[in-house]
XYZ file of C-alpha atoms in Angstrom:
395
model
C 41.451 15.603 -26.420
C 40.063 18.629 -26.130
C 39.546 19.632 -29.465
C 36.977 16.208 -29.734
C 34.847 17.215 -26.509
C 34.516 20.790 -28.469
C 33.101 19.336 -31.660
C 29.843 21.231 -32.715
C 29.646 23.199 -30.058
C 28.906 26.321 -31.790
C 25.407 25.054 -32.378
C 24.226 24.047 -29.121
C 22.321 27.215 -28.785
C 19.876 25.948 -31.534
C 19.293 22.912 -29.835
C 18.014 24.275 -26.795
C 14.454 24.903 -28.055
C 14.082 21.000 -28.177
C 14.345 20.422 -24.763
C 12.576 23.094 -22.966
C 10.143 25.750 -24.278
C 11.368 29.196 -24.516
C 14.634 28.224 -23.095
C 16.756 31.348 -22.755
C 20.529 31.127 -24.158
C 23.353 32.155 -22.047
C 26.581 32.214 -22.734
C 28.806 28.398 -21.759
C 32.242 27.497 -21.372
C 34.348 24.562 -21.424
C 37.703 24.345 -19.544
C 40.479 22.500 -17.753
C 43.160 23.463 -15.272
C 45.131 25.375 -18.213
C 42.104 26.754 -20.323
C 38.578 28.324 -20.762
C 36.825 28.371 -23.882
C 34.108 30.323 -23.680
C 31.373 30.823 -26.516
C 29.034 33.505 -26.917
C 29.816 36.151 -23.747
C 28.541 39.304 -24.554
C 31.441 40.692 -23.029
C 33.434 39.254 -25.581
C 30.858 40.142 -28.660
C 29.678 36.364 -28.528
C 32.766 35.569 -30.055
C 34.812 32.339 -29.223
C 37.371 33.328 -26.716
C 40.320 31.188 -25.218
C 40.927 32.726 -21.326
C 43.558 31.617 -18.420
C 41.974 29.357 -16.310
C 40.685 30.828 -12.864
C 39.870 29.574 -9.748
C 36.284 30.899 -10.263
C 35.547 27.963 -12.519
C 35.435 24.728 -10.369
C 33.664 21.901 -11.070
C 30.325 21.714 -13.347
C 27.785 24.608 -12.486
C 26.498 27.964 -13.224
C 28.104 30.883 -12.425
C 28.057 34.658 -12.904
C 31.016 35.613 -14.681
C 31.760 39.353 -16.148
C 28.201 40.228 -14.970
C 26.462 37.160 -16.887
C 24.949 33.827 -15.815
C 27.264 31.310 -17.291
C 27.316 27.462 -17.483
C 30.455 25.772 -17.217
C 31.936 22.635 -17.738
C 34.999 20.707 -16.555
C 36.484 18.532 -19.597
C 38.852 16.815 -17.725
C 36.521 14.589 -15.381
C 33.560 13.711 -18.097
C 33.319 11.862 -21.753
C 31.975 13.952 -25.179
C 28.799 12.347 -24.966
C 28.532 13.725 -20.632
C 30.154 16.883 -21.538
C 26.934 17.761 -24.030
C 24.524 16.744 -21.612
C 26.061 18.097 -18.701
C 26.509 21.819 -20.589
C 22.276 21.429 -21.322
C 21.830 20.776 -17.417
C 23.769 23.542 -16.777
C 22.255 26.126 -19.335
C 18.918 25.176 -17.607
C 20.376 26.327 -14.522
C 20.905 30.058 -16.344
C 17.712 29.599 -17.562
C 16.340 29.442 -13.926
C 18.266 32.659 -12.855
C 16.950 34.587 -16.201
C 13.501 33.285 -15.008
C 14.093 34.532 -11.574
C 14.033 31.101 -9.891
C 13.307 31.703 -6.351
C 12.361 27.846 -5.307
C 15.834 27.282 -3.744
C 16.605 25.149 -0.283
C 18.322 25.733 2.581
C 21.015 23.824 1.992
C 21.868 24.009 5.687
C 18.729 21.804 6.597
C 20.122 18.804 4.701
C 23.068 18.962 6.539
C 21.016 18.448 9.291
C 18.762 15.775 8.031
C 17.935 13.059 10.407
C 18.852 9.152 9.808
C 15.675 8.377 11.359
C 14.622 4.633 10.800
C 11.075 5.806 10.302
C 11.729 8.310 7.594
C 14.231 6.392 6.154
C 11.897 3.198 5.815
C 8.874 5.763 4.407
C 11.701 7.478 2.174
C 12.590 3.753 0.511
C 8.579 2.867 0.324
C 7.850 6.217 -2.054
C 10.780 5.487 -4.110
C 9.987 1.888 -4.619
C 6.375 2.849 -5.538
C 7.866 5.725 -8.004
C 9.743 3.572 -9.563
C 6.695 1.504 -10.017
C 5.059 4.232 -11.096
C 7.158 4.424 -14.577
C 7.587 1.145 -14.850
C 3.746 0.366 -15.470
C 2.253 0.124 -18.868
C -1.201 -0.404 -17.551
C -2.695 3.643 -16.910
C -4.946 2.410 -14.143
C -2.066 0.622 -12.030
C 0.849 3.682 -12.755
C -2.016 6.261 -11.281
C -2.218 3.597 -8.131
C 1.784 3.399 -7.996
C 1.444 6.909 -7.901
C -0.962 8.055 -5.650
C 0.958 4.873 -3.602
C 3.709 7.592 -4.009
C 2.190 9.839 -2.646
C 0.587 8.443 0.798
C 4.245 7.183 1.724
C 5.322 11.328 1.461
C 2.362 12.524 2.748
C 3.369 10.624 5.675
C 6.906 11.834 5.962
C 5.557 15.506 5.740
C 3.342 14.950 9.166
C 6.267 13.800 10.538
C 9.336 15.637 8.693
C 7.967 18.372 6.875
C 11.270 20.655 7.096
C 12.923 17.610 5.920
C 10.483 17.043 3.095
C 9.895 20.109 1.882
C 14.212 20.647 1.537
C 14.186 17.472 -0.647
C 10.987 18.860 -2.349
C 12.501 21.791 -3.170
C 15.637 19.890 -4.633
C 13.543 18.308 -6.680
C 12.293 21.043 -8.072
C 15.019 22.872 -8.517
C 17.405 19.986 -9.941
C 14.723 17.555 -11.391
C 14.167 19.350 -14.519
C 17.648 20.472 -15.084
C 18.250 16.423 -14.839
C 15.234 16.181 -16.985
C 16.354 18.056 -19.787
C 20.195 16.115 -19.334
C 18.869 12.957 -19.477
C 16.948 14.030 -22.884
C 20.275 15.488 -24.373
C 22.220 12.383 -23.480
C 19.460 10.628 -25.364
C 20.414 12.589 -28.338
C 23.688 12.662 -28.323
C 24.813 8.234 -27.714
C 23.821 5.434 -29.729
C 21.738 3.516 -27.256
C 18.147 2.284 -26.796
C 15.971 4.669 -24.861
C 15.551 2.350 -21.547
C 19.118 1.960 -21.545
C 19.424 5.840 -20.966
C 16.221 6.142 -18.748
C 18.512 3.122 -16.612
C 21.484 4.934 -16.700
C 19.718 7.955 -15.160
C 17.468 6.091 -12.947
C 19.479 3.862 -11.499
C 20.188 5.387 -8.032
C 16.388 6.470 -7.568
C 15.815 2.655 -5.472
C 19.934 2.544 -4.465
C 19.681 2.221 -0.448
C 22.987 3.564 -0.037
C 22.559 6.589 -2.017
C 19.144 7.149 -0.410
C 20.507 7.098 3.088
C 24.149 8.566 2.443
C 23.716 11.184 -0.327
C 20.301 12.511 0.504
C 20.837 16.061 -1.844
C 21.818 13.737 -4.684
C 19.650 11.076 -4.556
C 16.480 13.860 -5.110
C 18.046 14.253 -8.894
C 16.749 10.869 -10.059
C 13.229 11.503 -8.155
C 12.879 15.387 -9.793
C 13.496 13.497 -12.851
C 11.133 11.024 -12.335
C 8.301 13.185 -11.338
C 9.060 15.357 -14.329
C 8.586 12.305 -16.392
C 5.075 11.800 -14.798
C 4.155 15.133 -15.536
C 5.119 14.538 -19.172
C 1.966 12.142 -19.150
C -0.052 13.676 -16.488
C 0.309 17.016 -16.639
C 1.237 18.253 -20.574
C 1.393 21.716 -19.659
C 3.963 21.583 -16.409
C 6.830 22.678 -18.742
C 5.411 25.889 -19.895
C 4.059 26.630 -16.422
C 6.585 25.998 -13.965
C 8.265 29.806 -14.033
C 4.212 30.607 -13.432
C 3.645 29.670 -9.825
C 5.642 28.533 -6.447
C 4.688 25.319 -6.483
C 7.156 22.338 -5.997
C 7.155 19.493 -9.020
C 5.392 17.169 -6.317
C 2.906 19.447 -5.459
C 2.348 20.073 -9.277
C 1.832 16.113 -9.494
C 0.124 16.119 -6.475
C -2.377 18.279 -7.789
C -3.841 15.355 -10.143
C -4.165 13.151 -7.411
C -5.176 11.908 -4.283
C -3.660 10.271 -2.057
C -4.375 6.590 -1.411
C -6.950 6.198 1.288
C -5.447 3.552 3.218
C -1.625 2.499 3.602
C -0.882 0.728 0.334
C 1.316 -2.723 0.477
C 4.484 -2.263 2.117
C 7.748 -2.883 -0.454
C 10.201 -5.454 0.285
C 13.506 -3.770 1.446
C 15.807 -6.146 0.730
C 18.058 -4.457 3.381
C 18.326 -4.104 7.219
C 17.257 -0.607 7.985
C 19.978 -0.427 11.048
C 22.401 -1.435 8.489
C 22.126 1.142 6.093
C 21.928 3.868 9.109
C 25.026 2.223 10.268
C 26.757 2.416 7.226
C 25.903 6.338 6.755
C 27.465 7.001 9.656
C 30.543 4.871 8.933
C 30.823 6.289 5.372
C 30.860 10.107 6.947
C 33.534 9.118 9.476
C 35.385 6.975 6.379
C 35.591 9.865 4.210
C 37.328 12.492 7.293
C 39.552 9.802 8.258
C 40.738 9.504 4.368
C 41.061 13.167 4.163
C 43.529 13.111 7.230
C 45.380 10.595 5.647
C 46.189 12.320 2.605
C 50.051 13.150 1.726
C 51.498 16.389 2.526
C 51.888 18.707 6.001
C 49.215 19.237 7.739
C 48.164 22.944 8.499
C 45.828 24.379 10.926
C 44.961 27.529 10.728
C 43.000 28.932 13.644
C 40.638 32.163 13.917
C 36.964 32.866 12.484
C 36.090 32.962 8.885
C 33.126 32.904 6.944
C 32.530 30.715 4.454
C 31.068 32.642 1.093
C 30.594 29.894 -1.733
C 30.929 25.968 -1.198
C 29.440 23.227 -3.192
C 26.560 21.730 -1.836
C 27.067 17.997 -3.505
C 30.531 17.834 -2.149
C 30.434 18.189 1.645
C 30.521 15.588 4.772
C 29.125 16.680 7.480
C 30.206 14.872 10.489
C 29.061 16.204 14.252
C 30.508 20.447 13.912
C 33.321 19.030 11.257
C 32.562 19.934 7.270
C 35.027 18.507 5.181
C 34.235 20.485 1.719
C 36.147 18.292 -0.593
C 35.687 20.266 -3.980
C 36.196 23.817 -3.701
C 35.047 25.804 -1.400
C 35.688 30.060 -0.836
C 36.202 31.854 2.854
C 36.508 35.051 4.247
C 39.721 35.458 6.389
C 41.183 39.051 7.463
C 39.046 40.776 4.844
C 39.927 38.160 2.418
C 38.129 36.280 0.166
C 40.883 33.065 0.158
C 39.748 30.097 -2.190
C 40.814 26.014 -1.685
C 40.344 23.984 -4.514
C 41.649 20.599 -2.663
C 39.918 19.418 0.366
C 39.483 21.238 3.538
C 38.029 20.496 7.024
C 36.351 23.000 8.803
C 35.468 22.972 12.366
C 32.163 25.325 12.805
C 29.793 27.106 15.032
C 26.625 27.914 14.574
C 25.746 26.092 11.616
C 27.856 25.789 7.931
C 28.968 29.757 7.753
C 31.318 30.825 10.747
C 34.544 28.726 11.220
C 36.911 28.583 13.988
C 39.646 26.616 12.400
C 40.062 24.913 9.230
C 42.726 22.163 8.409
C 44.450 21.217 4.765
C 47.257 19.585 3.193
C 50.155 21.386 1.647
C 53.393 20.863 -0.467
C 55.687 23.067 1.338
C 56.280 24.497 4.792
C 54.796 28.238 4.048
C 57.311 30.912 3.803
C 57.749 33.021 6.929
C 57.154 37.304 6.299
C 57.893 39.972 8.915
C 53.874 40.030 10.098
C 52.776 36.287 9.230
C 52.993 33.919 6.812
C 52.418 33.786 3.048
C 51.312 29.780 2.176
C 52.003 29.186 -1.834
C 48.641 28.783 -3.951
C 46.700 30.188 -1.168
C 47.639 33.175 0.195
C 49.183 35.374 2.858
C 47.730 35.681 6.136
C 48.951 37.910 9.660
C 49.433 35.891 12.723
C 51.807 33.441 14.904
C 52.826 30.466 13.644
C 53.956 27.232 15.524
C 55.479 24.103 14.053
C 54.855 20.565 15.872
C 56.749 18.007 13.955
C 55.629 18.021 10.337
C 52.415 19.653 11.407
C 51.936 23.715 11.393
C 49.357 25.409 13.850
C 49.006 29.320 12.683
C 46.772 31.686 14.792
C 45.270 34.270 12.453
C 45.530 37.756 14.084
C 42.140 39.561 15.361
């Protein structure tokens, strides 16, 4: 299995010139829960090297490993074809930190982003008229469907610019990183172009996504505004390490906005519903977590939460349930979960006062604490209620 996703991949560095100009190579690695195959580390002379797996490689990002931005790719959860395109998305991402990227949100303020019906109802009007936008074959209409676009978020910013400008920023930084995925995915699978384009488009106009994965569903738009720029704007790709500007306000920048409201999209859903159903899906996915198999611990005391991952967390009143990895610091430990945990916060995403998980086995009592397997040990009182454990971390 593995030894198929690996084919060629020796030569990916040469490809990277095709999809971005002067795109800097850094070194990538492939791995599963055994396994890391990492190519061209200086650390390692740039040879191919085979490494234990560690908990520092977690899903499909970039990462600084042995003092190098790295991309890295889980083989286990994607197809040959995804695992190419995903390792270009993720090289981009390197290529950002070599190019000192600095365009990044506060991931913080989508956790806090309002289910307003009015911004919700603006949010579906730009994305209907972006679609629109690259669906036109007539020049004259696309720049209407555009600058159509562009009234609808003009509008949200009066109203929402913190909101806005977090989603703008997504865009930015995610859109051509998508951009550059969707054109190695091209490359790599027998299938007609709009076929791909649909494959990667496909949740810009999906109301659930829009409403219930806001951080995700700005991929599709970056990508789509990159595509506009391809037309509109030749130049965007050698110029976007050149200023601060966002990818709308690059697109922005060859047009106006519409004078007057332009026609108002069909939504061919109730807005209440799909606010309803946000909700509903948040409280869904905390009340599967506390159904999941195993004892439940609680583990009580203040942390700090150092890395999470951004896509993967449900934010539900103070409750985060981080359901793909996420690192904390606990007694001057830096403790790492890679199955789901819920933690109970103050003060925004950062300082926890309790945290609950699953585990396999009742942790193994020491003279000062406890020491839970996989995880770690930890100095404090613990008390057992049932098959639950409650353990109060020392000050």
């Amino acid at each position: 299995m593995i030894n198929q996703q690996l084919t060629e991949v020796t030569t990916i560095h040469t490809m990277l010139p095709n999809y971005w100009p002067h795109f800097i190579a850094s070194p990538y690695a492939y791995y599963n829960h055994e396994s890391i195959y990492l190519y061209h580390h200086p650390q390692f002379n740039g040879q191919e090297v085979i490494l234990p797996w560690n908990n520092q490689f977690t899903g499909c990002t970039s990462i600084i490993f042995e003092n190098e931005a790295t991309a890295i790719v889980d083989i286990n959860i994607l197809n040959k074809e995804e695992v190419y395109a995903t390792l270009i998305h993720e090289l981009f991402h390197c290529h950002q930190y070599h190019k000192k990227e600095t365009r990044f949100p506060n991931e913080l303020t989508g956790m806090a982003y309002p289910l307003e019906r009015e911004n919700i109802q603006w949010r579906i009007q730009e994305r209907e008229w972006l679609n629109q936008a690259l669906r036109m074959k007539d020049i004259n209409k696309q720049r209407e469907a555009i600058q159509a676009f562009i009234y609808w978020r003009g509008k949200r910013e009066e109203q929402y610019n913190e909101f806005v400008q977090y989603e703008n920023l997504i865009e930015t930084i995610e859109g051509p990183a998508f951009f550059i995925e969707y054109h190695a995915y091209k490359d790599i699978v027998n299938q007609p172009d709009e076929r791909v384009l649909e494959r990667y488009l496909k949740s810009l106009t999906d109301y659930s996504i829009m409403t219930n994965k806001i951080r995700h569903s700005c991929y599709p738009s970056g990508l789509a505004i990159c595509l506009l720029l391809e037309t509109f704007s030749p130049k965007w790709k050698e110029e976007l390490f050149d200023h601060q500007l966002t990818l709308y306000e690059v697109l922005k920048q060859e047009f106006e906005s519409l004078a007057k409201a332009p026609k108002r999209m069909h939504l061919a859903y109730s807005l209440d519903n799909l606010i309803h159903e946000a909700e509903i899906s948040k409280e869904r996915e905390i009340s599967h977590f506390k159904e999941t198999n195993g004892l439940l611990f609680t583990l009580i005391g203040q942390g700090k939460i150092q890395q999470f991952d951004p896509m993967n967390i449900i934010k539900l009143h103070k409750n985060f349930l981080h359901k793909n990895g996420m690192t904390i610091r606990l007694q001057e430990q830096s403790i790492y979960f890679s199955k789901p945990v819920l933690a109970l916060t103050e003060n925004g995403l950062s300082d926890v006062t309790q945290l609950q998980f699953f585990i396999d086995h009742p942790p193994e009592q020491t003279i000062d604490g406890i020491s839970i397997d996989g995880i770690g040990h930890f100095l404090g009182e613990l008390k057992q209620i049932g098959d639950n454990f409650q353990f109060i971390l020392s000050k």
